[in-house]
């Protein structure tokens, strides 16, 4: 099995019911995409987005199955609302909520137990890259954030350099290739089907740079923020991945 191609949209804290029109447009413009397409809306929209028939994901889950955790959502609740995936360990969670690798790995175990695909994010800060620490940081996050029960069917890894998120800046193709080759090596060494896990790049992916990024070895798709909010932007990214 080759890694599945996945175009994943992370809507972050954007969107109300009015945004469903973008999904309708996406689905009518791209009725049979040549890749998997996933939308991760705010939790308030998961049920409605899932009802359109598009694959839907949460943006976080709690590690516990239930209990006194005001404001949190359990993995099984995401599944119950119609989600098939959940983003975990996004840099905005690691920064805004001080999430650690240990918390991310616990959430991934919970996601798997609920039957969700965990989209586990990692990436270096600009200071870490400038210090020459990128590969060490990625290795540490990968080792610490991906649980032992990960398989190609239940886990996707997203490399998102923190400095490329929402900035319009992207790494060079060589920089992306270097990190993705490391991810593939480490995953293949650790997991029986690590060669088949989907590896996404994320950070300022746009219609204009998508095809170039998808041509990089071991890039099996993208985790897209801003450009996933409008069908006019996300559609061409889906088309580029379908053609890759
Ligand atoms: P942008 O595509 O807006 O840079 O966001 C990337 C991201 O964080 C996706 O999770």
mmCIF file of C-alpha atoms and ligand atoms in Angstrom:
data_model
loop_
_atom_site.group_PDB
_atom_site.id
_atom_site.type_symbol
_atom_site.label_atom_id
_atom_site.label_comp_id
_atom_site.label_asym_id
_atom_site.label_seq_id
_atom_site.Cartn_x
_atom_site.Cartn_y
_atom_site.Cartn_z
ATOM 1 C CA UNK A 1 0.000 0.000 0.000
ATOM 2 C CA UNK A 2 1.314 3.437 -0.925
ATOM 3 C CA UNK A 3 0.631 6.350 1.427
ATOM 4 C CA UNK A 4 -2.803 7.857 0.794
ATOM 5 C CA UNK A 5 -2.867 11.353 -0.635
ATOM 6 C CA UNK A 6 -4.703 13.731 1.698
ATOM 7 C CA UNK A 7 -5.712 17.372 1.316
ATOM 8 C CA UNK A 8 -6.721 18.450 4.830
ATOM 9 C CA UNK A 9 -8.198 21.835 5.683
ATOM 10 C CA UNK A 10 -7.751 23.204 9.190
ATOM 11 C CA UNK A 11 -10.302 25.970 9.650
ATOM 12 C CA UNK A 12 -8.911 26.831 13.117
ATOM 13 C CA UNK A 13 -11.253 29.282 14.923
ATOM 14 C CA UNK A 14 -12.951 30.402 11.714
ATOM 15 C CA UNK A 15 -16.387 29.764 10.312
ATOM 16 C CA UNK A 16 -20.068 29.693 11.149
ATOM 17 C CA UNK A 17 -22.932 27.845 9.479
ATOM 18 C CA UNK A 18 -22.629 30.258 6.544
ATOM 19 C CA UNK A 19 -19.315 28.566 5.674
ATOM 20 C CA UNK A 20 -21.156 25.396 4.654
ATOM 21 C CA UNK A 21 -21.694 27.125 1.298
ATOM 22 C CA UNK A 22 -17.937 26.768 0.685
ATOM 23 C CA UNK A 23 -18.148 23.022 1.209
ATOM 24 C CA UNK A 24 -21.100 22.773 -1.168
ATOM 25 C CA UNK A 25 -19.080 24.647 -3.750
ATOM 26 C CA UNK A 26 -15.996 22.509 -3.146
ATOM 27 C CA UNK A 27 -17.995 19.336 -3.603
ATOM 28 C CA UNK A 28 -19.715 20.512 -6.757
ATOM 29 C CA UNK A 29 -16.455 21.816 -8.276
ATOM 30 C CA UNK A 30 -14.558 18.607 -7.360
ATOM 31 C CA UNK A 31 -17.105 15.774 -7.330
ATOM 32 C CA UNK A 32 -14.507 12.998 -7.682
ATOM 33 C CA UNK A 33 -11.113 14.220 -6.405
ATOM 34 C CA UNK A 34 -8.095 12.001 -6.937
ATOM 35 C CA UNK A 35 -7.110 12.297 -3.279
ATOM 36 C CA UNK A 36 -8.729 12.153 0.147
ATOM 37 C CA UNK A 37 -10.223 15.482 1.249
ATOM 38 C CA UNK A 38 -10.749 16.378 4.901
ATOM 39 C CA UNK A 39 -12.204 19.471 6.559
ATOM 40 C CA UNK A 40 -11.447 20.149 10.228
ATOM 41 C CA UNK A 41 -13.877 22.890 11.240
ATOM 42 C CA UNK A 42 -14.396 24.340 14.714
ATOM 43 C CA UNK A 43 -16.176 21.869 16.997
ATOM 44 C CA UNK A 44 -19.421 23.831 16.652
ATOM 45 C CA UNK A 45 -19.572 22.865 12.961
ATOM 46 C CA UNK A 46 -18.431 19.234 13.023
ATOM 47 C CA UNK A 47 -21.932 17.797 12.911
ATOM 48 C CA UNK A 48 -23.089 20.087 10.123
ATOM 49 C CA UNK A 49 -19.935 19.626 8.030
ATOM 50 C CA UNK A 50 -20.088 15.840 8.434
ATOM 51 C CA UNK A 51 -23.707 15.923 7.294
ATOM 52 C CA UNK A 52 -22.566 17.250 3.906
ATOM 53 C CA UNK A 53 -20.793 13.921 3.358
ATOM 54 C CA UNK A 54 -17.243 15.322 3.302
ATOM 55 C CA UNK A 55 -14.705 13.696 5.645
ATOM 56 C CA UNK A 56 -14.594 15.746 8.835
ATOM 57 C CA UNK A 57 -12.110 16.116 11.651
ATOM 58 C CA UNK A 58 -11.795 17.772 15.031
ATOM 59 C CA UNK A 59 -8.921 20.096 15.913
ATOM 60 C CA UNK A 60 -8.147 18.605 19.335
ATOM 61 C CA UNK A 61 -9.516 16.065 21.791
ATOM 62 C CA UNK A 62 -9.089 15.274 25.464
ATOM 63 C CA UNK A 63 -7.088 12.230 26.509
ATOM 64 C CA UNK A 64 -9.823 11.025 28.889
ATOM 65 C CA UNK A 65 -13.008 9.345 27.645
ATOM 66 C CA UNK A 66 -15.356 11.494 29.809
ATOM 67 C CA UNK A 67 -15.456 13.439 33.030
ATOM 68 C CA UNK A 68 -15.165 16.833 34.688
ATOM 69 C CA UNK A 69 -13.183 18.681 31.990
ATOM 70 C CA UNK A 70 -15.152 21.821 31.229
ATOM 71 C CA UNK A 71 -14.808 22.970 27.639
ATOM 72 C CA UNK A 72 -12.999 19.861 26.453
ATOM 73 C CA UNK A 73 -14.233 17.247 24.000
ATOM 74 C CA UNK A 74 -13.594 13.504 24.156
ATOM 75 C CA UNK A 75 -12.490 11.594 21.072
ATOM 76 C CA UNK A 76 -15.630 9.444 21.133
ATOM 77 C CA UNK A 77 -17.739 12.625 21.166
ATOM 78 C CA UNK A 78 -15.989 13.819 18.001
ATOM 79 C CA UNK A 79 -16.713 10.464 16.436
ATOM 80 C CA UNK A 80 -20.324 10.638 17.591
ATOM 81 C CA UNK A 81 -20.661 14.051 15.929
ATOM 82 C CA UNK A 82 -19.484 12.575 12.633
ATOM 83 C CA UNK A 83 -15.714 13.102 12.704
ATOM 84 C CA UNK A 84 -13.335 10.502 11.278
ATOM 85 C CA UNK A 85 -10.110 12.376 12.076
ATOM 86 C CA UNK A 86 -8.664 14.684 14.716
ATOM 87 C CA UNK A 87 -5.734 17.085 14.489
ATOM 88 C CA UNK A 88 -3.446 16.721 17.510
ATOM 89 C CA UNK A 89 -0.417 18.643 18.713
ATOM 90 C CA UNK A 90 -0.884 21.588 16.373
ATOM 91 C CA UNK A 91 1.705 24.261 17.149
ATOM 92 C CA UNK A 92 -1.082 26.636 18.157
ATOM 93 C CA UNK A 93 -2.160 24.095 20.804
ATOM 94 C CA UNK A 94 1.434 23.513 21.859
ATOM 95 C CA UNK A 95 1.902 27.304 22.213
ATOM 96 C CA UNK A 96 -1.506 28.587 23.384
ATOM 97 C CA UNK A 97 -2.232 25.640 25.701
ATOM 98 C CA UNK A 98 1.315 24.530 26.540
ATOM 99 C CA UNK A 99 0.640 21.039 25.184
ATOM 100 C CA UNK A 100 3.540 18.656 25.632
ATOM 101 C CA UNK A 101 4.545 15.597 23.635
ATOM 102 C CA UNK A 102 3.289 13.460 26.525
ATOM 103 C CA UNK A 103 -0.159 15.033 26.285
ATOM 104 C CA UNK A 104 -0.231 14.696 22.522
ATOM 105 C CA UNK A 105 0.660 11.015 22.648
ATOM 106 C CA UNK A 106 -2.065 10.402 25.261
ATOM 107 C CA UNK A 107 -4.590 12.184 23.064
ATOM 108 C CA UNK A 108 -3.504 10.110 20.063
ATOM 109 C CA UNK A 109 -4.059 6.890 22.030
ATOM 110 C CA UNK A 110 -7.537 8.170 22.978
ATOM 111 C CA UNK A 111 -8.261 9.102 19.365
ATOM 112 C CA UNK A 112 -7.272 5.648 18.157
ATOM 113 C CA UNK A 113 -9.384 3.996 20.840
ATOM 114 C CA UNK A 114 -12.362 5.973 19.537
ATOM 115 C CA UNK A 115 -11.654 4.883 15.974
ATOM 116 C CA UNK A 116 -10.363 8.277 14.810
ATOM 117 C CA UNK A 117 -7.388 8.897 12.552
ATOM 118 C CA UNK A 118 -4.919 11.097 14.448
ATOM 119 C CA UNK A 119 -3.296 13.851 12.379
ATOM 120 C CA UNK A 120 -0.254 14.499 14.561
ATOM 121 C CA UNK A 121 1.526 17.814 13.985
ATOM 122 C CA UNK A 122 5.128 18.740 14.585
ATOM 123 C CA UNK A 123 7.483 21.473 13.482
ATOM 124 C CA UNK A 124 10.350 23.677 14.521
ATOM 125 C CA UNK A 125 10.261 27.352 15.479
ATOM 126 C CA UNK A 126 12.286 29.881 13.559
ATOM 127 C CA UNK A 127 14.790 30.140 16.429
ATOM 128 C CA UNK A 128 15.241 26.366 16.409
ATOM 129 C CA UNK A 129 15.851 26.369 12.641
ATOM 130 C CA UNK A 130 18.289 29.277 12.896
ATOM 131 C CA UNK A 131 20.164 27.388 15.612
ATOM 132 C CA UNK A 132 20.505 24.356 13.328
ATOM 133 C CA UNK A 133 18.286 22.256 15.579
ATOM 134 C CA UNK A 134 15.488 21.426 13.126
ATOM 135 C CA UNK A 135 16.167 17.724 12.662
ATOM 136 C CA UNK A 136 16.775 17.170 16.373
ATOM 137 C CA UNK A 137 13.518 18.941 17.259
ATOM 138 C CA UNK A 138 11.535 16.982 14.672
ATOM 139 C CA UNK A 139 13.061 13.693 15.832
ATOM 140 C CA UNK A 140 12.197 14.428 19.442
ATOM 141 C CA UNK A 141 8.625 15.484 18.646
ATOM 142 C CA UNK A 142 8.104 12.447 16.431
ATOM 143 C CA UNK A 143 9.429 10.029 19.029
ATOM 144 C CA UNK A 144 7.409 11.677 21.792
ATOM 145 C CA UNK A 145 4.113 12.458 20.059
ATOM 146 C CA UNK A 146 3.374 9.290 18.068
ATOM 147 C CA UNK A 147 2.038 6.352 20.085
ATOM 148 C CA UNK A 148 3.209 2.774 19.746
ATOM 149 C CA UNK A 149 -0.196 1.704 18.366
ATOM 150 C CA UNK A 150 0.161 3.999 15.338
ATOM 151 C CA UNK A 151 -0.445 2.445 11.930
ATOM 152 C CA UNK A 152 -0.747 3.802 8.409
ATOM 153 C CA UNK A 153 -4.516 3.424 8.788
ATOM 154 C CA UNK A 154 -4.909 5.378 12.032
ATOM 155 C CA UNK A 155 -2.157 8.012 11.894
ATOM 156 C CA UNK A 156 -1.101 10.863 9.621
ATOM 157 C CA UNK A 157 1.956 13.014 10.365
ATOM 158 C CA UNK A 158 1.949 16.713 9.459
ATOM 159 C CA UNK A 159 5.196 18.690 9.300
ATOM 160 C CA UNK A 160 4.347 22.318 9.951
ATOM 161 C CA UNK A 161 7.289 24.669 10.540
ATOM 162 C CA UNK A 162 5.940 27.174 13.066
ATOM 163 C CA UNK A 163 7.469 30.095 11.188
ATOM 164 C CA UNK A 164 5.666 29.129 7.972
ATOM 165 C CA UNK A 165 2.167 29.041 9.495
ATOM 166 C CA UNK A 166 0.039 31.967 8.378
ATOM 167 C CA UNK A 167 3.089 33.973 7.333
ATOM 168 C CA UNK A 168 3.196 33.456 3.576
ATOM 169 C CA UNK A 169 6.721 32.093 4.015
ATOM 170 C CA UNK A 170 7.537 28.503 3.094
ATOM 171 C CA UNK A 171 10.703 26.461 3.494
ATOM 172 C CA UNK A 172 12.732 25.693 0.397
ATOM 173 C CA UNK A 173 11.916 22.451 -1.361
ATOM 174 C CA UNK A 174 15.191 21.035 -0.056
ATOM 175 C CA UNK A 175 14.263 21.943 3.520
ATOM 176 C CA UNK A 176 10.874 20.224 3.189
ATOM 177 C CA UNK A 177 12.509 17.211 1.511
ATOM 178 C CA UNK A 178 15.078 16.901 4.292
ATOM 179 C CA UNK A 179 12.455 16.792 7.047
ATOM 180 C CA UNK A 180 10.102 14.474 5.164
ATOM 181 C CA UNK A 181 12.952 12.054 4.425
ATOM 182 C CA UNK A 182 13.780 12.025 8.135
ATOM 183 C CA UNK A 183 10.132 11.378 9.034
ATOM 184 C CA UNK A 184 9.907 8.516 6.554
ATOM 185 C CA UNK A 185 13.146 6.966 7.813
ATOM 186 C CA UNK A 186 12.137 7.152 11.462
ATOM 187 C CA UNK A 187 8.595 5.901 10.871
ATOM 188 C CA UNK A 188 9.800 3.007 8.687
ATOM 189 C CA UNK A 189 12.307 2.017 11.359
ATOM 190 C CA UNK A 190 9.729 2.123 14.151
ATOM 191 C CA UNK A 191 6.509 0.843 12.578
ATOM 192 C CA UNK A 192 5.889 -2.191 10.365
ATOM 193 C CA UNK A 193 3.896 -0.054 7.928
ATOM 194 C CA UNK A 194 5.739 3.223 8.528
ATOM 195 C CA UNK A 195 6.551 3.403 4.809
ATOM 196 C CA UNK A 196 2.825 3.706 4.133
ATOM 197 C CA UNK A 197 1.932 6.470 6.609
ATOM 198 C CA UNK A 198 0.782 9.671 4.959
ATOM 199 C CA UNK A 199 3.088 12.634 5.537
ATOM 200 C CA UNK A 200 1.607 16.108 5.080
ATOM 201 C CA UNK A 201 3.358 19.421 4.724
ATOM 202 C CA UNK A 202 1.633 22.465 6.280
ATOM 203 C CA UNK A 203 2.441 26.164 6.400
ATOM 204 C CA UNK A 204 1.333 28.753 3.824
ATOM 205 C CA UNK A 205 0.266 26.181 1.223
ATOM 206 C CA UNK A 206 -1.555 28.084 -1.532
ATOM 207 C CA UNK A 207 -2.828 27.329 -5.041
ATOM 208 C CA UNK A 208 0.372 28.888 -6.430
ATOM 209 C CA UNK A 209 2.867 26.679 -4.567
ATOM 210 C CA UNK A 210 0.887 23.455 -4.079
ATOM 211 C CA UNK A 211 2.039 21.550 -7.184
ATOM 212 C CA UNK A 212 5.686 22.276 -6.430
ATOM 213 C CA UNK A 213 5.319 21.103 -2.824
ATOM 214 C CA UNK A 214 3.438 17.933 -3.834
ATOM 215 C CA UNK A 215 6.321 16.988 -6.162
ATOM 216 C CA UNK A 216 8.719 16.715 -3.189
ATOM 217 C CA UNK A 217 9.512 13.089 -2.225
ATOM 218 C CA UNK A 218 7.525 11.791 0.771
ATOM 219 C CA UNK A 219 5.057 14.694 0.672
ATOM 220 C CA UNK A 220 1.706 12.913 0.458
ATOM 221 C CA UNK A 221 -0.531 15.932 0.898
ATOM 222 C CA UNK A 222 -1.031 19.124 2.844
ATOM 223 C CA UNK A 223 -2.532 20.497 6.023
ATOM 224 C CA UNK A 224 -3.917 23.821 4.871
ATOM 225 C CA UNK A 225 -5.042 26.692 7.085
ATOM 226 C CA UNK A 226 -6.054 29.990 5.487
ATOM 227 C CA UNK A 227 -6.353 28.634 1.955
ATOM 228 C CA UNK A 228 -8.815 25.938 3.069
ATOM 229 C CA UNK A 229 -11.496 28.464 4.028
ATOM 230 C CA UNK A 230 -12.547 29.261 0.464
ATOM 231 C CA UNK A 231 -13.425 26.697 -2.185
ATOM 232 C CA UNK A 232 -11.759 28.970 -4.749
ATOM 233 C CA UNK A 233 -8.419 28.440 -2.955
ATOM 234 C CA UNK A 234 -8.765 24.908 -1.578
ATOM 235 C CA UNK A 235 -10.148 23.532 -4.850
ATOM 236 C CA UNK A 236 -6.974 24.162 -6.867
ATOM 237 C CA UNK A 237 -4.887 22.647 -4.029
ATOM 238 C CA UNK A 238 -7.039 19.499 -4.194
ATOM 239 C CA UNK A 239 -6.621 19.471 -7.970
ATOM 240 C CA UNK A 240 -2.843 19.822 -7.673
ATOM 241 C CA UNK A 241 -2.659 16.909 -5.224
ATOM 242 C CA UNK A 242 -4.944 14.784 -7.399
ATOM 243 C CA UNK A 243 -2.578 15.352 -10.312
ATOM 244 C CA UNK A 244 0.612 14.745 -8.292
HETATM 245 P P1 LIG B 1 -1.699 28.328 6.953
HETATM 246 O O1 LIG B 1 -1.991 27.448 5.747
HETATM 247 O O2 LIG B 1 -2.717 29.402 7.130
HETATM 248 O O3 LIG B 1 -0.287 28.822 6.941
HETATM 249 O O4 LIG B 1 -1.863 27.388 8.242
HETATM 250 C C1 LIG B 1 -1.206 26.170 8.274
HETATM 251 C C2 LIG B 1 -1.698 25.399 9.441
HETATM 252 O O5 LIG B 1 -1.400 25.719 10.581
HETATM 253 C C3 LIG B 1 -2.566 24.251 9.181
HETATM 254 O O6 LIG B 1 -2.739 23.484 10.333
#
